[in-house]
């Protein structure tokens, strides 16, 4: 009962100053709308940029690194406590690139609960032959469908598809840069020279474009079996194992564990892309800073309007107090006005933000780096809309609180005397 | 008992501290019986308005005792006083104080809505009744800024009446009206005091007006004489 009277008075006050109230509400609308648009667009871009690298990068990458032996032959006979051994010109020991016992390791990994998938890869140095020209290149032997599932290979295939490679044992998905240089296209044949000199003829079933020229100019994909044939090895020849985890945070301990357990080099995604999280968090900070600034400006608008309103409504305040409304009632009247402005402005702001986000998400955006993206990425996360409206409510409450306290403490006698 | 005292002031003293210490009200004591129509007269600046603000509980910065229907008001909190103003005291100002953007009817209904005892229909019915009593029922739906000064004053009286208060106070309620209108308002007040047994305490400069009331309290220099 009491509150409906208070709300009624608040509403009448706002309607009687419709223009100023609308301007104050539009201030909030502007702040919230900009926040929603900015945050949706920024996080959309963040997601895209993160995905650009994070999706493609294994969470843990197992491989054999060429490095010097930790324990040199002399260490087996010397006693380091007593003697000092000096060795000059250490050379790395000849390591095989292949991972020892790769198949059992793969089996072991795929049973691990933390692992979303572990897949083999075979890296082979080749030459692409075109007439008398030999182009340097790298061939990756992969399991096409698994590669697509775990590392979004399909997003970078601009012609053809991963399934086609799986169905074609002698197929190849070739880097767009190479195809361009060799004037090759889908269905054409390409000749490769293997490290041991063998010549292979493969059929192009797809074009790959990562957007990074130095990759697109050398890299191609074939089936695991084909790669093993090209290096002339049996089907337990595997040079790399790529692991995707359910939880990215596990990658560091996991890499450490695997490296010790299998005596192998293991690189986690954090070591591979250390600079990445910094960029993301800086973009987030900018987004929130801009939005908070806009809301503070909107808050000052509300603060001003309310102060003005209270000044204009001195008589009303005196009458209300003289006829039995308490200071708290009067305070609630003005707080309600701030909140009505905040809620209406905020909801409208969410609408404006959503509308702009939709508009942006339909704006064409084409770039070589992202062959499958045709429009700007926008993140329509409902959480931002909840944050936005909470933002609006808190800002308007704070902006309304001080003026409303002034109204609460106004002495009706002073106002009546002032006449 | 015999007499029924509605309002009793006991040694009320009031000081203004700004700009210099100023003793405005000095040992004011008087009583008003139920149904009595009392006027307060005195030179300009002798403290009539100041006294009325204290009696109406809007000003709490005073010394002394104030009893409304035997209830000691000097001990109440601000919220309790607001409730008492709402239920027991009707106030009519010199300048017709109405909420400008509300209709006449809404202005009259507001104190009753705040009291929250009656249903909305009852309140509206009562408010129309009061407006009819004051002869302005036809103005009920107009915005209160769109009616004449005399009409506004009558709306203010209707509003003061809506919660059937124990006492109605007025600070020069006719001071702003022409003689015809002030005659009119006076006769309304007189009628109310006679027919409805309403207690009235009115500050006035108009001697003719004061003479027609039951009793005149004469003030000079902050004292009752
Ligand atoms: N807020 C204040 N601070 C200091 N002095 C005040 C204040 N309000 C009123 N006064 C003084 O108190 C005295 C009484 O004022 P009050 O308004 O009660 O007079 P009044 O009898 O109602 O006069 P009038 O008939 O002209 O309305 C005056 O001398 C005035 O100057
Ligand atoms: Mg006065």
XYZ file of C-alpha atoms and ligand atoms in Angstrom:
676
model
C 0.000 0.000 0.000
C 2.602 2.499 1.158
C 4.897 1.623 -1.692
C 2.235 1.958 -4.349
C 1.573 5.547 -3.187
C 5.283 6.312 -3.267
C 5.614 4.791 -6.714
C 2.591 6.749 -7.881
C 4.120 10.028 -6.725
C 7.482 9.129 -8.258
C 5.801 8.319 -11.564
C 3.871 11.596 -11.610
C 7.036 13.562 -10.902
C 8.855 11.840 -13.745
C 6.011 12.321 -16.189
C 5.755 15.989 -15.316
C 9.433 16.347 -16.281
C 9.191 13.933 -19.167
C 11.893 15.513 -21.303
C 14.548 15.619 -18.583
C 13.621 12.138 -17.363
C 13.888 10.813 -20.909
C 17.300 12.410 -21.365
C 18.523 10.888 -18.100
C 17.191 7.482 -19.131
C 18.798 7.812 -22.553
C 22.108 8.461 -20.798
C 21.775 5.073 -19.138
C 20.630 3.547 -22.424
C 23.726 4.897 -24.117
C 26.016 3.567 -21.366
C 24.485 0.105 -21.239
C 24.018 -0.144 -24.997
C 27.657 0.690 -25.569
C 28.719 -1.748 -22.874
C 26.730 -4.606 -24.420
C 27.911 -3.819 -27.943
C 31.524 -3.373 -26.952
C 31.740 -6.392 -24.700
C 29.932 -8.676 -27.168
C 32.101 -7.547 -30.044
C 35.349 -7.551 -28.061
C 34.827 -10.983 -26.546
C 33.676 -12.229 -29.934
C 36.942 -11.020 -31.415
C 38.858 -12.392 -28.448
C 37.240 -15.776 -28.925
C 38.109 -15.680 -32.601
C 41.714 -14.642 -32.031
C 42.121 -17.137 -29.186
C 40.583 -19.820 -31.345
C 42.881 -18.861 -34.162
C 45.816 -20.119 -32.169
C 44.375 -22.061 -29.257
C 42.084 -24.263 -31.338
C 44.916 -25.255 -33.584
C 47.542 -25.686 -30.919
C 47.668 -29.004 -29.081
C 47.347 -28.645 -25.337
C 50.296 -30.989 -24.994
C 52.620 -31.793 -27.874
C 54.906 -34.850 -27.572
C 57.940 -35.085 -29.832
C 61.609 -35.986 -29.893
C 63.866 -33.019 -29.692
C 67.348 -33.005 -31.075
C 69.459 -32.199 -28.033
C 72.633 -33.165 -26.275
C 72.530 -36.047 -23.840
C 72.237 -34.947 -20.261
C 74.720 -37.623 -19.246
C 77.837 -37.606 -21.391
C 79.914 -40.823 -21.662
C 82.575 -39.468 -19.318
C 80.001 -39.026 -16.591
C 79.593 -42.776 -16.411
C 83.204 -43.247 -15.306
C 84.037 -39.938 -13.603
C 83.114 -39.173 -10.008
C 81.718 -35.636 -10.061
C 82.151 -35.246 -6.281
C 85.887 -35.610 -6.553
C 86.814 -34.646 -10.063
C 85.954 -31.918 -12.501
C 85.333 -33.164 -16.015
C 85.682 -30.742 -18.900
C 84.240 -31.578 -22.306
C 84.636 -29.409 -25.388
C 82.552 -29.256 -28.567
C 79.634 -31.404 -27.525
C 77.513 -32.573 -30.470
C 73.948 -33.764 -30.182
C 73.578 -37.476 -30.289
C 71.792 -38.828 -33.318
C 68.174 -39.021 -32.304
C 65.561 -40.667 -34.286
C 62.651 -38.331 -34.947
C 60.235 -41.141 -34.316
C 58.651 -41.533 -30.923
C 59.583 -44.805 -29.372
C 56.545 -46.947 -28.554
C 54.185 -44.341 -29.996
C 51.253 -46.703 -30.448
C 51.129 -47.901 -26.803
C 51.538 -44.297 -25.660
C 48.589 -43.246 -27.824
C 46.505 -46.054 -26.436
C 47.468 -45.100 -22.909
C 46.631 -41.429 -23.480
C 43.259 -42.071 -25.039
C 42.248 -43.967 -21.912
C 43.164 -41.042 -19.642
C 40.059 -39.254 -18.307
C 41.595 -35.778 -18.686
C 42.278 -36.328 -22.370
C 39.720 -35.361 -24.975
C 41.788 -36.929 -27.667
C 45.388 -37.865 -28.547
C 46.268 -38.293 -32.200
C 49.413 -39.206 -34.077
C 51.124 -37.031 -36.615
C 54.014 -37.680 -38.922
C 56.096 -34.780 -40.106
C 58.056 -35.296 -43.304
C 60.318 -32.904 -45.177
C 59.541 -33.044 -48.898
C 59.943 -31.163 -52.148
C 56.986 -30.233 -54.305
C 58.004 -30.787 -57.903
C 56.742 -28.709 -60.752
C 58.735 -29.245 -63.901
C 62.296 -28.438 -63.005
C 61.348 -26.445 -59.913
C 61.623 -28.018 -56.479
C 59.693 -26.285 -53.717
C 60.655 -26.953 -50.142
C 57.781 -28.245 -48.063
C 56.542 -30.021 -45.003
C 54.069 -32.834 -45.173
C 51.932 -33.722 -42.172
C 50.538 -37.213 -41.965
C 47.297 -36.962 -40.021
C 44.023 -38.696 -39.227
C 41.780 -36.221 -41.058
C 38.537 -36.661 -39.104
C 40.223 -36.707 -35.701
C 42.281 -33.693 -36.688
C 39.103 -31.864 -37.619
C 37.319 -32.858 -34.415
C 40.132 -31.840 -32.082
C 41.913 -29.046 -33.922
C 39.248 -27.640 -36.269
C 41.171 -28.502 -39.412
C 37.967 -28.009 -41.392
C 37.881 -24.289 -40.523
C 40.978 -23.749 -42.617
C 40.114 -25.884 -45.606
C 38.873 -23.401 -48.183
C 38.129 -26.021 -50.826
C 37.319 -29.689 -50.354
C 36.967 -31.252 -46.929
C 38.639 -33.505 -44.375
C 36.277 -36.413 -45.156
C 37.447 -36.397 -48.768
C 41.062 -36.857 -47.654
C 40.096 -39.813 -45.473
C 38.301 -41.419 -48.442
C 41.217 -40.880 -50.790
C 44.344 -42.825 -49.656
C 46.561 -40.974 -52.093
C 44.874 -37.615 -51.579
C 46.527 -34.444 -50.324
C 45.240 -31.227 -48.860
C 47.720 -28.716 -50.124
C 48.701 -25.303 -48.751
C 47.022 -22.488 -50.666
C 50.367 -20.754 -51.200
C 51.860 -23.802 -52.869
C 48.789 -24.335 -55.006
C 49.040 -20.741 -56.097
C 52.716 -21.015 -56.988
C 52.318 -24.291 -58.832
C 49.036 -23.227 -60.483
C 47.267 -26.231 -59.045
C 43.638 -26.650 -58.047
C 41.204 -29.279 -56.775
C 41.485 -32.588 -58.570
C 44.937 -31.796 -60.017
C 47.922 -34.019 -59.373
C 51.031 -32.936 -57.528
C 54.432 -34.639 -57.440
C 56.488 -34.926 -54.260
C 60.043 -36.004 -53.685
C 60.546 -37.926 -50.453
C 63.672 -37.491 -48.259
C 65.037 -40.768 -49.583
C 64.496 -39.669 -53.194
C 61.288 -41.544 -53.987
C 58.764 -39.766 -56.212
C 55.060 -39.774 -55.314
C 52.045 -38.628 -57.216
C 49.157 -37.351 -55.080
C 45.678 -36.075 -55.925
C 44.597 -32.713 -54.529
C 41.383 -33.136 -52.495
C 41.525 -29.862 -50.621
C 43.165 -26.451 -50.267
C 44.402 -25.314 -46.866
C 44.755 -21.692 -45.815
C 45.815 -20.703 -42.302
C 46.340 -17.063 -43.141
C 50.029 -17.227 -42.259
C 51.930 -17.125 -45.546
C 54.981 -18.948 -44.232
C 52.770 -21.899 -43.315
C 50.541 -21.830 -46.388
C 53.609 -21.784 -48.635
C 55.031 -25.060 -47.317
C 52.493 -27.131 -45.423
C 50.281 -29.905 -46.787
C 48.331 -32.772 -45.241
C 48.091 -36.412 -46.177
C 46.811 -39.529 -44.419
C 49.059 -41.130 -41.784
C 49.516 -44.227 -43.934
C 50.584 -42.179 -46.940
C 53.124 -40.250 -44.871
C 54.561 -43.505 -43.538
C 54.852 -44.787 -47.107
C 56.619 -41.600 -48.193
C 59.262 -41.908 -45.462
C 59.422 -45.625 -46.159
C 58.597 -46.692 -42.635
C 56.162 -49.105 -41.058
C 52.919 -48.086 -39.372
C 54.485 -47.627 -35.953
C 56.547 -44.708 -37.275
C 55.071 -41.629 -35.606
C 56.986 -38.398 -35.010
C 54.525 -36.353 -32.985
C 51.586 -36.903 -30.679
C 49.102 -34.055 -30.281
C 46.906 -34.089 -27.209
C 43.776 -32.077 -26.550
C 42.558 -31.956 -22.938
C 39.143 -31.191 -21.520
C 40.679 -28.585 -19.236
C 43.406 -26.372 -20.633
C 44.728 -25.678 -17.137
C 45.855 -29.310 -16.848
C 48.278 -28.921 -19.708
C 51.267 -27.847 -17.596
C 51.233 -30.699 -15.031
C 50.293 -33.161 -17.746
C 53.233 -32.156 -19.943
C 55.590 -32.540 -17.013
C 54.238 -35.941 -16.119
C 54.332 -37.305 -19.672
C 57.802 -35.996 -20.286
C 59.127 -37.907 -17.265
C 56.988 -40.989 -17.748
C 57.943 -41.581 -21.391
C 61.317 -39.816 -21.479
C 60.171 -37.572 -24.273
C 59.911 -33.843 -24.982
C 56.506 -32.455 -24.047
C 55.480 -28.858 -24.692
C 52.344 -27.452 -23.086
C 50.178 -24.797 -24.706
C 51.059 -22.170 -22.115
C 54.741 -22.383 -22.913
C 53.855 -22.316 -26.607
C 51.665 -19.190 -26.379
C 52.697 -17.309 -23.279
C 51.861 -13.882 -24.666
C 48.364 -14.874 -25.512
C 46.500 -14.476 -22.246
C 48.008 -11.025 -21.781
C 46.413 -9.754 -24.979
C 43.020 -11.157 -24.024
C 43.019 -9.649 -20.565
C 44.126 -6.246 -21.864
C 41.271 -6.191 -24.356
C 38.858 -7.088 -21.540
C 40.202 -4.329 -19.337
C 39.730 -1.773 -22.112
C 36.152 -2.914 -22.697
C 35.204 -2.644 -19.046
C 37.026 0.656 -18.585
C 35.175 2.279 -21.485
C 31.814 0.946 -20.297
C 32.326 1.987 -16.695
C 33.319 5.465 -17.852
C 30.150 5.761 -19.913
C 28.054 4.592 -16.974
C 29.687 7.081 -14.657
C 28.787 9.819 -17.117
C 25.225 8.484 -17.235
C 25.230 8.377 -13.432
C 26.170 12.049 -13.250
C 23.276 12.760 -15.596
C 20.863 11.057 -13.222
C 22.445 12.776 -10.236
C 21.947 16.152 -11.912
C 18.380 15.532 -12.958
C 17.446 14.338 -9.494
C 19.083 17.286 -7.794
C 17.214 19.608 -10.107
C 13.972 17.764 -9.548
C 14.351 17.964 -5.793
C 15.003 21.667 -6.065
C 11.879 22.110 -8.159
C 9.821 19.889 -5.891
C 10.701 21.606 -2.608
C 7.041 22.504 -2.118
C 5.921 18.955 -2.738
C 8.452 17.705 -0.224
C 7.195 20.174 2.373
C 3.556 19.265 1.717
C 4.264 15.542 1.894
C 6.132 15.913 5.148
C 3.495 18.235 6.613
C 0.732 15.783 5.771
C 2.466 12.860 7.417
C 4.965 11.320 5.015
C 8.168 10.448 6.853
C 11.654 11.405 5.683
C 12.137 7.797 4.605
C 8.996 7.912 2.447
C 10.255 11.046 0.713
C 13.667 9.450 0.211
C 12.014 6.413 -1.340
C 10.073 8.627 -3.722
C 13.277 10.033 -5.166
C 15.193 6.764 -5.090
C 12.271 5.226 -6.989
C 12.560 7.912 -9.615
C 16.247 7.123 -10.058
C 15.499 3.415 -10.259
C 12.680 3.892 -12.774
C 15.074 5.897 -14.938
C 17.712 3.194 -14.462
C 15.441 0.241 -15.232
C 13.811 1.787 -18.287
C 17.085 3.213 -19.596
C 18.879 -0.046 -18.826
C 16.339 -2.301 -20.537
C 16.296 -0.028 -23.558
C 20.114 -0.143 -23.441
C 20.055 -3.947 -23.540
C 17.773 -3.722 -26.570
C 20.006 -1.203 -28.302
C 23.080 -3.281 -27.438
C 21.473 -6.433 -28.811
C 20.361 -4.649 -31.956
C 23.835 -3.227 -32.595
C 25.410 -6.621 -31.875
C 23.110 -8.269 -34.430
C 23.998 -5.535 -36.884
C 27.717 -6.099 -36.336
C 27.329 -9.855 -36.574
C 25.829 -9.374 -40.034
C 28.508 -6.993 -41.217
C 30.729 -8.694 -43.815
C 34.233 -9.329 -42.564
C 36.529 -11.229 -44.855
C 40.167 -11.843 -44.225
C 42.709 -14.268 -45.549
C 43.611 -15.242 -42.027
C 40.132 -16.628 -41.381
C 38.897 -18.287 -44.519
C 35.661 -19.655 -43.022
C 34.629 -16.380 -41.293
C 32.356 -14.217 -43.443
C 31.026 -11.708 -40.868
C 32.323 -10.085 -37.687
C 32.329 -12.428 -34.718
C 29.963 -11.396 -31.880
C 29.582 -13.155 -28.569
C 25.894 -13.220 -27.554
C 26.534 -14.360 -24.009
C 23.440 -13.753 -21.808
C 25.750 -13.126 -18.845
C 26.713 -9.734 -20.326
C 23.063 -8.711 -20.413
C 22.703 -9.644 -16.736
C 25.871 -7.703 -15.890
C 24.600 -4.778 -17.981
C 21.282 -4.444 -16.172
C 22.937 -4.899 -12.772
C 25.408 -2.191 -13.778
C 22.514 0.121 -14.657
C 20.721 -0.550 -11.375
C 23.798 -0.036 -9.224
C 24.842 3.131 -11.077
C 21.383 4.703 -10.877
C 20.989 3.732 -7.244
C 24.281 5.395 -6.362
C 23.398 8.460 -8.458
C 19.980 8.687 -6.790
C 21.118 8.003 -3.262
C 22.769 11.321 -2.384
C 20.027 13.599 -3.758
C 17.352 11.428 -2.163
C 19.067 11.751 1.190
C 19.006 15.486 0.790
C 15.262 15.279 0.176
C 14.878 13.088 3.256
C 16.640 15.612 5.474
C 14.938 18.747 4.129
C 13.179 20.643 6.885
C 9.591 21.398 5.831
C 9.439 24.405 8.161
C 12.334 26.027 6.344
C 10.642 25.482 2.994
C 7.318 26.850 4.202
C 9.033 29.873 5.744
C 10.902 30.440 2.510
C 7.647 31.322 0.752
C -13.446 15.918 34.131
C -16.027 18.017 32.352
C -13.748 19.591 29.748
C -12.087 17.508 27.041
C -8.626 18.894 26.265
C -7.371 18.146 22.746
C -4.177 20.211 22.735
C -2.153 21.393 25.698
C 1.050 23.454 25.597
C 3.162 23.586 28.762
C 5.902 26.187 29.101
C 7.058 26.086 25.500
C 10.323 27.904 24.918
C 12.089 28.260 21.608
C 15.357 29.824 20.647
C 16.864 30.658 17.282
C 20.638 30.335 17.447
C 21.337 31.834 14.049
C 22.497 34.521 13.374
C 22.449 35.459 17.084
C 20.791 33.780 20.027
C 17.151 34.891 19.936
C 14.478 33.822 22.415
C 11.372 33.699 20.152
C 8.830 31.891 22.327
C 8.751 32.479 26.062
C 6.882 30.180 28.456
C 3.902 29.611 26.216
C 1.129 27.680 27.959
C -2.496 27.206 26.899
C -5.157 24.581 26.293
C -7.677 23.966 23.571
C -10.870 22.053 24.253
C -12.433 19.662 21.827
C -14.755 21.501 19.479
C -13.278 24.890 20.323
C -12.482 27.420 17.577
C -9.495 29.450 18.782
C -7.667 32.220 16.967
C -4.165 33.522 17.621
C -3.441 37.185 17.014
C -0.392 39.348 17.423
C 1.962 41.736 15.751
C 4.011 40.610 12.825
C 7.162 38.867 14.004
C 5.884 38.006 17.476
C 6.278 34.276 16.855
C 2.836 33.019 15.778
C 4.041 30.952 12.844
C 6.942 29.620 14.870
C 4.507 28.467 17.552
C 2.230 26.827 15.021
C 5.096 24.845 13.467
C 5.898 23.512 16.921
C 2.275 22.671 17.696
C 1.949 20.866 14.382
C 5.031 18.719 15.298
C 6.971 19.828 12.211
C 9.456 21.689 14.412
C 10.879 19.595 17.244
C 13.626 21.959 18.341
C 11.962 23.472 21.446
C 11.787 23.164 25.231
C 8.635 22.363 27.144
C 5.805 19.917 26.899
C 3.210 19.367 24.218
C 0.220 17.062 24.725
C -2.150 15.950 21.990
C -5.215 14.218 23.433
C -3.116 13.553 26.549
C -0.244 12.026 24.553
C 3.170 13.623 25.219
C 4.546 14.605 21.804
C 7.925 15.812 23.039
C 9.013 12.197 23.558
C 8.173 10.859 20.105
C 10.541 9.906 17.288
C 10.414 11.649 13.925
C 8.590 8.723 12.301
C 6.010 8.580 15.092
C 5.433 12.313 14.709
C 4.955 11.893 10.958
C 2.276 9.302 11.708
C 0.570 11.638 14.214
C 0.617 14.512 11.701
C -0.993 12.197 9.205
C -3.725 10.874 11.516
C -4.457 13.594 14.073
C -3.465 16.982 12.693
C -4.769 18.838 9.679
C -2.735 21.801 8.501
C -3.847 24.671 6.287
C -1.144 26.988 5.010
C -1.306 30.627 4.040
C -0.142 29.801 0.566
C -2.337 27.066 -0.753
C 0.135 24.256 -0.675
C -1.035 21.584 -3.103
C 0.839 19.033 -5.212
C 0.737 20.850 -8.554
C 0.800 17.882 -10.917
C -1.895 15.941 -9.113
C -5.606 16.365 -9.534
C -7.697 18.014 -6.848
C -9.136 14.635 -5.892
C -5.686 13.015 -5.646
C -4.474 15.833 -3.411
C -7.346 15.268 -1.031
C -6.961 11.471 -1.095
C -3.215 11.380 -0.506
C -3.129 11.680 3.338
C -5.797 8.964 3.600
C -3.890 6.679 1.268
C -0.822 7.223 3.393
C -2.780 6.390 6.548
C -3.872 3.204 4.785
C -6.864 2.324 6.918
C -9.655 2.615 4.383
C -9.966 0.981 1.007
C -9.302 3.032 -2.107
C -13.026 3.214 -2.937
C -13.890 4.417 0.564
C -11.139 7.022 0.401
C -12.328 8.282 -2.958
C -15.896 8.383 -1.690
C -14.855 10.316 1.439
C -12.728 12.720 -0.567
C -15.626 13.494 -2.897
C -17.799 14.015 0.170
C -15.365 16.595 1.570
C -15.094 18.355 -1.779
C -18.899 18.509 -1.965
C -18.985 19.901 1.553
C -16.674 22.683 0.405
C -18.580 23.216 -2.812
C -15.840 22.241 -5.240
C -16.860 18.702 -6.212
C -17.050 19.812 -9.843
C -13.300 20.581 -9.805
C -12.281 17.096 -8.586
C -10.697 15.883 -11.827
C -8.811 19.081 -12.609
C -5.108 19.424 -12.026
C -4.671 21.441 -8.858
C -2.559 24.038 -10.660
C -5.510 24.842 -12.907
C -7.931 26.136 -10.253
C -8.321 29.540 -8.612
C -6.706 30.642 -5.348
C -9.948 30.460 -3.370
C -10.648 27.014 -4.747
C -7.137 25.895 -3.856
C -7.618 27.006 -0.278
C -10.816 24.994 -0.087
C -9.008 21.951 -1.494
C -6.416 22.408 1.249
C -9.203 22.433 3.834
C -10.726 19.300 2.328
C -7.304 17.634 2.507
C -6.913 18.696 6.152
C -10.285 17.096 6.887
C -9.849 13.779 5.086
C -8.472 11.754 8.003
C -10.925 13.281 10.515
C -8.104 14.761 12.602
C -8.341 15.725 16.291
C -7.402 19.303 15.452
C -6.952 21.528 12.416
C -4.370 24.294 12.451
C -4.173 27.158 10.009
C -1.517 29.805 9.489
C -3.365 32.773 8.040
C -5.549 30.531 5.876
C -7.370 33.565 4.501
C -4.403 35.884 4.358
C -3.971 35.398 0.657
C -7.598 35.719 -0.360
C -9.877 38.671 -1.172
C -12.506 39.602 1.395
C -15.286 37.657 -0.310
C -13.252 34.483 -0.481
C -11.955 34.850 3.023
C -15.527 35.311 4.286
C -16.359 32.116 2.494
C -13.477 30.136 3.967
C -14.180 31.495 7.421
C -17.815 30.447 7.318
C -16.788 26.982 6.196
C -14.424 26.670 9.170
C -17.030 28.025 11.546
C -19.574 25.553 10.244
C -17.180 22.666 10.654
C -16.428 23.578 14.222
C -20.117 23.835 15.088
C -21.555 20.929 13.157
C -18.710 18.422 13.260
C -17.379 19.365 16.696
C -14.000 20.023 15.089
C -11.224 21.712 17.106
C -9.588 24.594 15.246
C -6.564 26.756 15.955
C -6.073 29.562 13.443
C -3.505 32.332 13.227
C -4.973 35.483 11.734
C -4.410 39.191 11.342
C -8.088 39.796 10.619
C -9.766 41.140 13.739
C -13.289 40.669 12.352
C -12.417 37.083 11.673
C -10.954 36.577 15.142
C -13.898 38.165 16.912
C -16.245 35.533 15.522
C -14.196 32.662 17.010
C -14.768 31.185 20.485
C -11.584 32.603 21.956
C -8.635 34.789 20.959
C -5.122 34.074 22.161
C -3.232 37.350 22.042
C 0.534 37.172 21.575
C 3.160 39.839 21.973
C 6.919 39.513 21.824
C 6.904 35.735 22.175
C 4.483 35.602 25.093
C 0.768 34.947 25.540
C -0.857 38.042 26.984
N 14.912 30.502 10.900
C 14.946 31.599 11.650
N 16.133 32.023 12.188
C 16.183 33.107 12.979
N 15.139 33.858 13.271
C 13.933 33.522 12.784
C 13.787 32.370 11.939
N 12.507 32.272 11.589
C 11.865 33.309 12.172
N 12.718 34.053 12.877
C 12.346 35.215 13.687
O 11.442 34.787 14.676
C 10.466 35.767 14.870
C 9.098 35.138 14.761
O 8.847 34.743 13.437
P 7.420 34.220 12.984
O 7.512 33.832 11.562
O 6.966 33.211 13.956
O 6.535 35.525 13.115
P 4.982 35.675 12.879
O 4.384 36.031 14.202
O 4.445 34.495 12.206
O 4.940 36.933 11.920
P 3.938 37.201 10.717
O 2.668 37.651 11.335
O 4.604 38.305 9.956
O 3.823 35.963 9.932
C 10.728 36.859 13.848
O 11.316 37.950 14.508
C 11.686 36.251 12.863
O 12.606 37.236 12.444
Mg 3.676 34.087 10.273
